[in-house]
Amino acid sequence: DTAVSQTPKYLVTQMGNDKSIKCEQNLGHDTMYWYKQDSKKFLKIMFSYNNKELIINETVPNRFSPKSPDKAHLNLHINSLELGDSAVYFCASSHGESDEKLFFGSGTQLSVL
Amino acid sequence: AQTVTQSQPEMSVQEAETVTLSCTYDTSESDYYLFWYKQPPSRQMILVIRQEAYKQQNATENRFSVNFQKAAKSFSLKISDSQLGDAAMYFCAYRSVYAGGTSYGKLTFGQGTILTVHP
């Protein structure tokens, strides 16, 4: 069983559309994250949730809205997609916000045309 | 805020030889974690090794070891007996230990180093 799974793995869409990426972890972790890897491969945190509560929101445009229906799921919804949103989005989880060991999903490559 | 710098965009090594990837960081914190992650073409982020700043002993994991120089704020990764499967992008990352640290609860990454392994 995959520990942290993201769907879809690839997403191609037109500018202006709204899309969602789903993430689920079966590790029993309390904390989940979204990281963005841009076209230059630079990785940066976007959000983190601890027990469904938002704890980090790293100056991300409000077109990006994370949703955590329960502590095993953290979805990312993006409104009005722009060309610059093209990137790889990684979900990750850890036991808690103080736990330094992250488990990453395999990433979702988003291409906005 | 903490910054992590990897000054080598690309490195190459012959199979079975040793290569060292450099990483420097800037912080005013006394305790923190440092990591090396590997990202092969499959895109998966794989933790290679981690170091806790309060531990003076350098971390090792099989063929991977670090040279942690706290005063110099340097954290290099040495890969011994390089294998073709080591070819990947390598990221150095920093994380605060204490709540209230600007990198608490998140990883701050360097720009990455692409490692090529020649047969």
PDB file of C-alpha atoms in Angstrom:
ATOM      1  CA  ASP A   1       0.000   0.000   0.000  1.00  0.00           C
ATOM      2  CA  THR A   2       1.253   3.447  -0.911  1.00  0.00           C
ATOM      3  CA  ALA A   3       1.832   5.511   2.228  1.00  0.00           C
ATOM      4  CA  VAL A   4       1.064   8.923   0.715  1.00  0.00           C
ATOM      5  CA  SER A   5      -0.915   8.824  -2.491  1.00  0.00           C
ATOM      6  CA  GLN A   6      -1.816  11.709  -4.759  1.00  0.00           C
ATOM      7  CA  THR A   7      -4.228  11.808  -7.635  1.00  0.00           C
ATOM      8  CA  PRO A   8      -3.953  12.528 -10.428  1.00  0.00           C
ATOM      9  CA  LYS A   9      -0.278  12.045 -11.274  1.00  0.00           C
ATOM     10  CA  TYR A  10      -0.607  14.261 -14.338  1.00  0.00           C
ATOM     11  CA  LEU A  11      -3.055  17.060 -14.973  1.00  0.00           C
ATOM     12  CA  VAL A  12      -3.235  19.074 -18.189  1.00  0.00           C
ATOM     13  CA  THR A  13      -5.736  21.893 -18.319  1.00  0.00           C
ATOM     14  CA  GLN A  14      -6.519  25.236 -19.875  1.00  0.00           C
ATOM     15  CA  MET A  15      -5.970  28.644 -18.327  1.00  0.00           C
ATOM     16  CA  GLY A  16      -8.923  29.827 -16.315  1.00  0.00           C
ATOM     17  CA  ASN A  17     -10.123  26.364 -15.325  1.00  0.00           C
ATOM     18  CA  ASP A  18     -10.562  25.137 -11.753  1.00  0.00           C
ATOM     19  CA  LYS A  19      -8.913  21.882 -10.730  1.00  0.00           C
ATOM     20  CA  SER A  20      -8.316  19.784  -7.629  1.00  0.00           C
ATOM     21  CA  ILE A  21      -5.536  17.488  -6.526  1.00  0.00           C
ATOM     22  CA  LYS A  22      -6.277  14.885  -3.892  1.00  0.00           C
ATOM     23  CA  CYS A  23      -3.938  13.477  -1.270  1.00  0.00           C
ATOM     24  CA  GLU A  24      -4.443  10.655   1.176  1.00  0.00           C
ATOM     25  CA  GLN A  25      -2.072   9.120   3.722  1.00  0.00           C
ATOM     26  CA  ASN A  26      -2.563   5.788   5.454  1.00  0.00           C
ATOM     27  CA  LEU A  27       0.199   6.256   8.012  1.00  0.00           C
ATOM     28  CA  GLY A  28      -1.966   7.605  10.798  1.00  0.00           C
ATOM     29  CA  HIS A  29      -0.080  10.901  10.696  1.00  0.00           C
ATOM     30  CA  ASP A  30      -1.493  14.102  12.139  1.00  0.00           C
ATOM     31  CA  THR A  31       0.256  16.598   9.879  1.00  0.00           C
ATOM     32  CA  MET A  32       0.030  17.000   6.123  1.00  0.00           C
ATOM     33  CA  TYR A  33       1.674  19.400   3.700  1.00  0.00           C
ATOM     34  CA  TRP A  34       1.604  20.735   0.179  1.00  0.00           C
ATOM     35  CA  TYR A  35       4.884  21.653  -1.484  1.00  0.00           C
ATOM     36  CA  LYS A  36       5.323  23.183  -4.944  1.00  0.00           C
ATOM     37  CA  GLN A  37       8.256  22.411  -7.223  1.00  0.00           C
ATOM     38  CA  ASP A  38       8.558  25.013  -9.954  1.00  0.00           C
ATOM     39  CA  SER A  39      10.035  24.715 -13.429  1.00  0.00           C
ATOM     40  CA  LYS A  40      13.524  25.344 -12.034  1.00  0.00           C
ATOM     41  CA  LYS A  41      13.003  22.434  -9.607  1.00  0.00           C
ATOM     42  CA  PHE A  42      12.865  24.744  -6.601  1.00  0.00           C
ATOM     43  CA  LEU A  43      10.745  23.278  -3.791  1.00  0.00           C
ATOM     44  CA  LYS A  44       8.775  25.456  -1.447  1.00  0.00           C
ATOM     45  CA  ILE A  45       6.111  24.794   1.109  1.00  0.00           C
ATOM     46  CA  MET A  46       2.624  26.090   0.415  1.00  0.00           C
ATOM     47  CA  PHE A  47       0.491  24.848   3.298  1.00  0.00           C
ATOM     48  CA  SER A  48       0.506  22.535   6.250  1.00  0.00           C
ATOM     49  CA  TYR A  49      -2.354  21.172   8.314  1.00  0.00           C
ATOM     50  CA  ASN A  50      -2.223  19.577  11.725  1.00  0.00           C
ATOM     51  CA  ASN A  51      -5.283  17.546  12.683  1.00  0.00           C
ATOM     52  CA  LYS A  52      -7.348  19.322  10.023  1.00  0.00           C
ATOM     53  CA  GLU A  53      -6.240  22.745  11.237  1.00  0.00           C
ATOM     54  CA  LEU A  54      -4.259  25.087   8.980  1.00  0.00           C
ATOM     55  CA  ILE A  55      -0.915  25.890  10.603  1.00  0.00           C
ATOM     56  CA  ILE A  56       1.216  27.160   7.717  1.00  0.00           C
ATOM     57  CA  ASN A  57       0.019  29.297   4.829  1.00  0.00           C
ATOM     58  CA  GLU A  58       3.076  30.475   2.971  1.00  0.00           C
ATOM     59  CA  THR A  59       1.883  33.567   1.072  1.00  0.00           C
ATOM     60  CA  VAL A  60       0.139  31.533  -1.539  1.00  0.00           C
ATOM     61  CA  PRO A  61      -2.413  33.313  -3.804  1.00  0.00           C
ATOM     62  CA  ASN A  62      -5.923  32.830  -2.521  1.00  0.00           C
ATOM     63  CA  ARG A  63      -6.796  31.020  -5.746  1.00  0.00           C
ATOM     64  CA  PHE A  64      -5.233  28.054  -3.945  1.00  0.00           C
ATOM     65  CA  SER A  65      -7.462  26.602  -1.265  1.00  0.00           C
ATOM     66  CA  PRO A  66      -6.481  23.539   0.715  1.00  0.00           C
ATOM     67  CA  LYS A  67      -9.182  21.437   2.314  1.00  0.00           C
ATOM     68  CA  SER A  68      -8.705  18.794   4.975  1.00  0.00           C
ATOM     69  CA  PRO A  69     -11.929  16.819   5.507  1.00  0.00           C
ATOM     70  CA  ASP A  70     -10.126  14.565   7.992  1.00  0.00           C
ATOM     71  CA  LYS A  71      -6.549  14.149   9.110  1.00  0.00           C
ATOM     72  CA  ALA A  72      -5.856  11.456   6.500  1.00  0.00           C
ATOM     73  CA  HIS A  73      -6.770  13.704   3.570  1.00  0.00           C
ATOM     74  CA  LEU A  74      -5.508  17.038   2.336  1.00  0.00           C
ATOM     75  CA  ASN A  75      -6.826  18.220  -1.014  1.00  0.00           C
ATOM     76  CA  LEU A  76      -5.692  21.223  -3.007  1.00  0.00           C
ATOM     77  CA  HIS A  77      -8.178  23.175  -5.060  1.00  0.00           C
ATOM     78  CA  ILE A  78      -6.942  25.760  -7.549  1.00  0.00           C
ATOM     79  CA  ASN A  79      -9.273  28.339  -9.081  1.00  0.00           C
ATOM     80  CA  SER A  80      -8.737  30.292 -12.278  1.00  0.00           C
ATOM     81  CA  LEU A  81      -5.557  28.488 -13.254  1.00  0.00           C
ATOM     82  CA  GLU A  82      -2.721  30.571 -14.671  1.00  0.00           C
ATOM     83  CA  LEU A  83       0.270  29.603 -16.791  1.00  0.00           C
ATOM     84  CA  GLY A  84       2.548  30.207 -13.806  1.00  0.00           C
ATOM     85  CA  ASP A  85       0.743  27.538 -11.807  1.00  0.00           C
ATOM     86  CA  SER A  86       2.393  24.882 -13.968  1.00  0.00           C
ATOM     87  CA  ALA A  87       4.555  22.910 -11.552  1.00  0.00           C
ATOM     88  CA  VAL A  88       4.815  19.646  -9.683  1.00  0.00           C
ATOM     89  CA  TYR A  89       2.787  19.618  -6.490  1.00  0.00           C
ATOM     90  CA  PHE A  90       3.879  17.286  -3.702  1.00  0.00           C
ATOM     91  CA  CYS A  91       1.810  16.160  -0.788  1.00  0.00           C
ATOM     92  CA  ALA A  92       3.632  14.970   2.330  1.00  0.00           C
ATOM     93  CA  SER A  93       2.816  13.889   5.854  1.00  0.00           C
ATOM     94  CA  SER A  94       4.509  13.506   9.230  1.00  0.00           C
ATOM     95  CA  HIS A  95       3.545  12.192  12.671  1.00  0.00           C
ATOM     96  CA  GLY A  96       3.117  15.688  13.977  1.00  0.00           C
ATOM     97  CA  GLU A  97       4.224  19.214  13.247  1.00  0.00           C
ATOM     98  CA  SER A  98       7.310  18.697  15.413  1.00  0.00           C
ATOM     99  CA  ASP A  99       8.282  15.491  13.612  1.00  0.00           C
ATOM    100  CA  GLU A 100      11.090  16.150  11.182  1.00  0.00           C
ATOM    101  CA  LYS A 101      10.596  13.010   9.107  1.00  0.00           C
ATOM    102  CA  LEU A 102       8.382  13.685   6.108  1.00  0.00           C
ATOM    103  CA  PHE A 103       6.887  11.091   3.823  1.00  0.00           C
ATOM    104  CA  PHE A 104       6.275  12.431   0.333  1.00  0.00           C
ATOM    105  CA  GLY A 105       3.767  11.455  -2.289  1.00  0.00           C
ATOM    106  CA  SER A 106       4.949  10.931  -5.848  1.00  0.00           C
ATOM    107  CA  GLY A 107       3.812  14.351  -7.006  1.00  0.00           C
ATOM    108  CA  THR A 108       1.234  15.717  -9.421  1.00  0.00           C
ATOM    109  CA  GLN A 109       2.559  17.377 -12.553  1.00  0.00           C
ATOM    110  CA  LEU A 110       0.209  20.215 -13.450  1.00  0.00           C
ATOM    111  CA  SER A 111       0.489  21.735 -16.920  1.00  0.00           C
ATOM    112  CA  VAL A 112      -1.581  24.817 -17.654  1.00  0.00           C
ATOM    113  CA  LEU A 113      -1.887  25.599 -21.375  1.00  0.00           C
TER     114      LEU A 113
ATOM    115  CA  ALA B   1      14.572  33.565   7.573  1.00  0.00           C
ATOM    116  CA  GLN B   2      16.797  30.614   6.898  1.00  0.00           C
ATOM    117  CA  THR B   3      18.345  30.159   3.479  1.00  0.00           C
ATOM    118  CA  VAL B   4      19.954  27.070   2.017  1.00  0.00           C
ATOM    119  CA  THR B   5      22.443  27.338  -0.827  1.00  0.00           C
ATOM    120  CA  GLN B   6      23.706  24.606  -3.101  1.00  0.00           C
ATOM    121  CA  SER B   7      26.375  26.195  -5.229  1.00  0.00           C
ATOM    122  CA  GLN B   8      26.856  23.274  -7.612  1.00  0.00           C
ATOM    123  CA  PRO B   9      24.039  23.105 -10.168  1.00  0.00           C
ATOM    124  CA  GLU B  10      25.552  19.946 -11.660  1.00  0.00           C
ATOM    125  CA  MET B  11      28.121  17.354 -10.658  1.00  0.00           C
ATOM    126  CA  SER B  12      29.327  14.181 -12.294  1.00  0.00           C
ATOM    127  CA  VAL B  13      31.172  11.124 -11.060  1.00  0.00           C
ATOM    128  CA  GLN B  14      32.459   7.867 -12.466  1.00  0.00           C
ATOM    129  CA  GLU B  15      30.823   4.710 -11.249  1.00  0.00           C
ATOM    130  CA  ALA B  16      32.539   3.325  -8.116  1.00  0.00           C
ATOM    131  CA  GLU B  17      34.188   6.649  -7.317  1.00  0.00           C
ATOM    132  CA  THR B  18      33.384   9.175  -4.611  1.00  0.00           C
ATOM    133  CA  VAL B  19      31.637  12.512  -5.022  1.00  0.00           C
ATOM    134  CA  THR B  20      30.853  15.300  -2.579  1.00  0.00           C
ATOM    135  CA  LEU B  21      27.882  17.637  -2.915  1.00  0.00           C
ATOM    136  CA  SER B  22      28.059  20.982  -1.137  1.00  0.00           C
ATOM    137  CA  CYS B  23      25.447  22.790   0.914  1.00  0.00           C
ATOM    138  CA  THR B  24      25.666  25.892   3.052  1.00  0.00           C
ATOM    139  CA  TYR B  25      22.927  27.483   5.082  1.00  0.00           C
ATOM    140  CA  ASP B  26      22.272  30.612   7.010  1.00  0.00           C
ATOM    141  CA  THR B  27      20.585  30.569  10.400  1.00  0.00           C
ATOM    142  CA  SER B  28      20.725  32.212  13.801  1.00  0.00           C
ATOM    143  CA  GLU B  29      19.201  29.178  15.500  1.00  0.00           C
ATOM    144  CA  SER B  30      21.316  26.892  17.636  1.00  0.00           C
ATOM    145  CA  ASP B  31      19.431  23.696  17.041  1.00  0.00           C
ATOM    146  CA  TYR B  32      17.921  22.464  13.822  1.00  0.00           C
ATOM    147  CA  TYR B  33      17.778  19.538  11.436  1.00  0.00           C
ATOM    148  CA  LEU B  34      19.527  19.217   8.111  1.00  0.00           C
ATOM    149  CA  PHE B  35      18.602  16.770   5.394  1.00  0.00           C
ATOM    150  CA  TRP B  36      19.644  15.470   2.035  1.00  0.00           C
ATOM    151  CA  TYR B  37      16.859  14.347  -0.259  1.00  0.00           C
ATOM    152  CA  LYS B  38      17.251  12.505  -3.538  1.00  0.00           C
ATOM    153  CA  GLN B  39      14.866  13.034  -6.443  1.00  0.00           C
ATOM    154  CA  PRO B  40      15.410  10.536  -9.264  1.00  0.00           C
ATOM    155  CA  PRO B  41      13.685  10.920 -12.645  1.00  0.00           C
ATOM    156  CA  SER B  42      10.669   9.131 -11.137  1.00  0.00           C
ATOM    157  CA  ARG B  43      10.100  12.403  -9.226  1.00  0.00           C
ATOM    158  CA  GLN B  44       9.774  10.670  -5.863  1.00  0.00           C
ATOM    159  CA  MET B  45      11.407  12.555  -2.986  1.00  0.00           C
ATOM    160  CA  ILE B  46      13.566  10.113  -1.020  1.00  0.00           C
ATOM    161  CA  LEU B  47      15.221  10.958   2.275  1.00  0.00           C
ATOM    162  CA  VAL B  48      18.900  10.047   2.043  1.00  0.00           C
ATOM    163  CA  ILE B  49      20.245  11.192   5.386  1.00  0.00           C
ATOM    164  CA  ARG B  50      19.483  13.595   8.227  1.00  0.00           C
ATOM    165  CA  GLN B  51      21.572  15.332  10.843  1.00  0.00           C
ATOM    166  CA  GLU B  52      20.569  16.942  14.107  1.00  0.00           C
ATOM    167  CA  ALA B  53      22.630  20.045  14.750  1.00  0.00           C
ATOM    168  CA  TYR B  54      23.229  19.315  18.435  1.00  0.00           C
ATOM    169  CA  LYS B  55      24.861  16.005  17.526  1.00  0.00           C
ATOM    170  CA  GLN B  56      28.504  16.537  16.710  1.00  0.00           C
ATOM    171  CA  GLN B  57      28.913  13.133  15.114  1.00  0.00           C
ATOM    172  CA  ASN B  58      28.415  13.118  11.374  1.00  0.00           C
ATOM    173  CA  ALA B  59      25.496  11.011  10.188  1.00  0.00           C
ATOM    174  CA  THR B  60      26.135   8.034   7.929  1.00  0.00           C
ATOM    175  CA  GLU B  61      23.811   5.748   6.005  1.00  0.00           C
ATOM    176  CA  ASN B  62      25.676   3.000   4.186  1.00  0.00           C
ATOM    177  CA  ARG B  63      27.510   4.686   1.274  1.00  0.00           C
ATOM    178  CA  PHE B  64      26.195   8.116   2.195  1.00  0.00           C
ATOM    179  CA  SER B  65      27.815  10.293   4.822  1.00  0.00           C
ATOM    180  CA  VAL B  66      27.818  13.957   5.696  1.00  0.00           C
ATOM    181  CA  ASN B  67      30.464  16.420   6.744  1.00  0.00           C
ATOM    182  CA  PHE B  68      28.637  18.732   9.133  1.00  0.00           C
ATOM    183  CA  GLN B  69      30.555  21.867  10.065  1.00  0.00           C
ATOM    184  CA  LYS B  70      28.266  23.794  12.374  1.00  0.00           C
ATOM    185  CA  ALA B  71      30.447  26.862  12.809  1.00  0.00           C
ATOM    186  CA  ALA B  72      30.923  27.171   9.067  1.00  0.00           C
ATOM    187  CA  LYS B  73      27.236  26.363   8.453  1.00  0.00           C
ATOM    188  CA  SER B  74      28.218  23.742   5.954  1.00  0.00           C
ATOM    189  CA  PHE B  75      26.591  20.373   5.344  1.00  0.00           C
ATOM    190  CA  SER B  76      28.110  18.379   2.503  1.00  0.00           C
ATOM    191  CA  LEU B  77      27.046  14.942   1.304  1.00  0.00           C
ATOM    192  CA  LYS B  78      29.629  12.345   0.367  1.00  0.00           C
ATOM    193  CA  ILE B  79      28.589   9.442  -1.806  1.00  0.00           C
ATOM    194  CA  SER B  80      31.118   6.615  -1.829  1.00  0.00           C
ATOM    195  CA  ASP B  81      31.326   3.835  -4.398  1.00  0.00           C
ATOM    196  CA  SER B  82      28.870   5.693  -6.642  1.00  0.00           C
ATOM    197  CA  GLN B  83      26.331   3.583  -8.469  1.00  0.00           C
ATOM    198  CA  LEU B  84      24.285   4.269 -11.577  1.00  0.00           C
ATOM    199  CA  GLY B  85      21.184   4.340  -9.400  1.00  0.00           C
ATOM    200  CA  ASP B  86      22.594   7.328  -7.506  1.00  0.00           C
ATOM    201  CA  ALA B  87      21.983   9.542 -10.540  1.00  0.00           C
ATOM    202  CA  ALA B  88      19.360  12.051  -9.456  1.00  0.00           C
ATOM    203  CA  MET B  89      18.794  15.582  -8.279  1.00  0.00           C
ATOM    204  CA  TYR B  90      19.908  16.062  -4.676  1.00  0.00           C
ATOM    205  CA  PHE B  91      18.388  18.636  -2.373  1.00  0.00           C
ATOM    206  CA  CYS B  92      19.738  19.936   0.876  1.00  0.00           C
ATOM    207  CA  ALA B  93      17.072  21.075   3.339  1.00  0.00           C
ATOM    208  CA  TYR B  94      16.795  22.793   6.719  1.00  0.00           C
ATOM    209  CA  ARG B  95      14.175  22.560   9.429  1.00  0.00           C
ATOM    210  CA  SER B  96      13.888  24.403  12.729  1.00  0.00           C
ATOM    211  CA  VAL B  97      13.588  22.347  15.892  1.00  0.00           C
ATOM    212  CA  TYR B  98      11.807  24.849  18.064  1.00  0.00           C
ATOM    213  CA  ALA B  99       8.305  26.189  17.646  1.00  0.00           C
ATOM    214  CA  GLY B 100       8.596  29.830  16.687  1.00  0.00           C
ATOM    215  CA  GLY B 101      11.597  29.209  14.455  1.00  0.00           C
ATOM    216  CA  THR B 102      10.927  30.539  10.981  1.00  0.00           C
ATOM    217  CA  SER B 103      11.479  27.084   9.490  1.00  0.00           C
ATOM    218  CA  TYR B 104       9.517  25.240  12.175  1.00  0.00           C
ATOM    219  CA  GLY B 105       7.155  22.663  10.756  1.00  0.00           C
ATOM    220  CA  LYS B 106       8.492  22.974   7.225  1.00  0.00           C
ATOM    221  CA  LEU B 107      11.516  22.192   5.107  1.00  0.00           C
ATOM    222  CA  THR B 108      13.492  24.996   3.502  1.00  0.00           C
ATOM    223  CA  PHE B 109      15.229  23.603   0.428  1.00  0.00           C
ATOM    224  CA  GLY B 110      18.309  24.515  -1.554  1.00  0.00           C
ATOM    225  CA  GLN B 111      18.231  24.847  -5.315  1.00  0.00           C
ATOM    226  CA  GLY B 112      19.330  21.278  -5.955  1.00  0.00           C
ATOM    227  CA  THR B 113      22.342  19.611  -7.570  1.00  0.00           C
ATOM    228  CA  ILE B 114      21.968  17.281 -10.531  1.00  0.00           C
ATOM    229  CA  LEU B 115      24.276  14.298 -10.137  1.00  0.00           C
ATOM    230  CA  THR B 116      25.261  12.305 -13.206  1.00  0.00           C
ATOM    231  CA  VAL B 117      26.968   8.943 -12.793  1.00  0.00           C
ATOM    232  CA  HIS B 118      29.087   7.742 -15.717  1.00  0.00           C
ATOM    233  CA  PRO B 119      29.563   4.010 -16.248  1.00  0.00           C
TER     234      PRO B 119
END
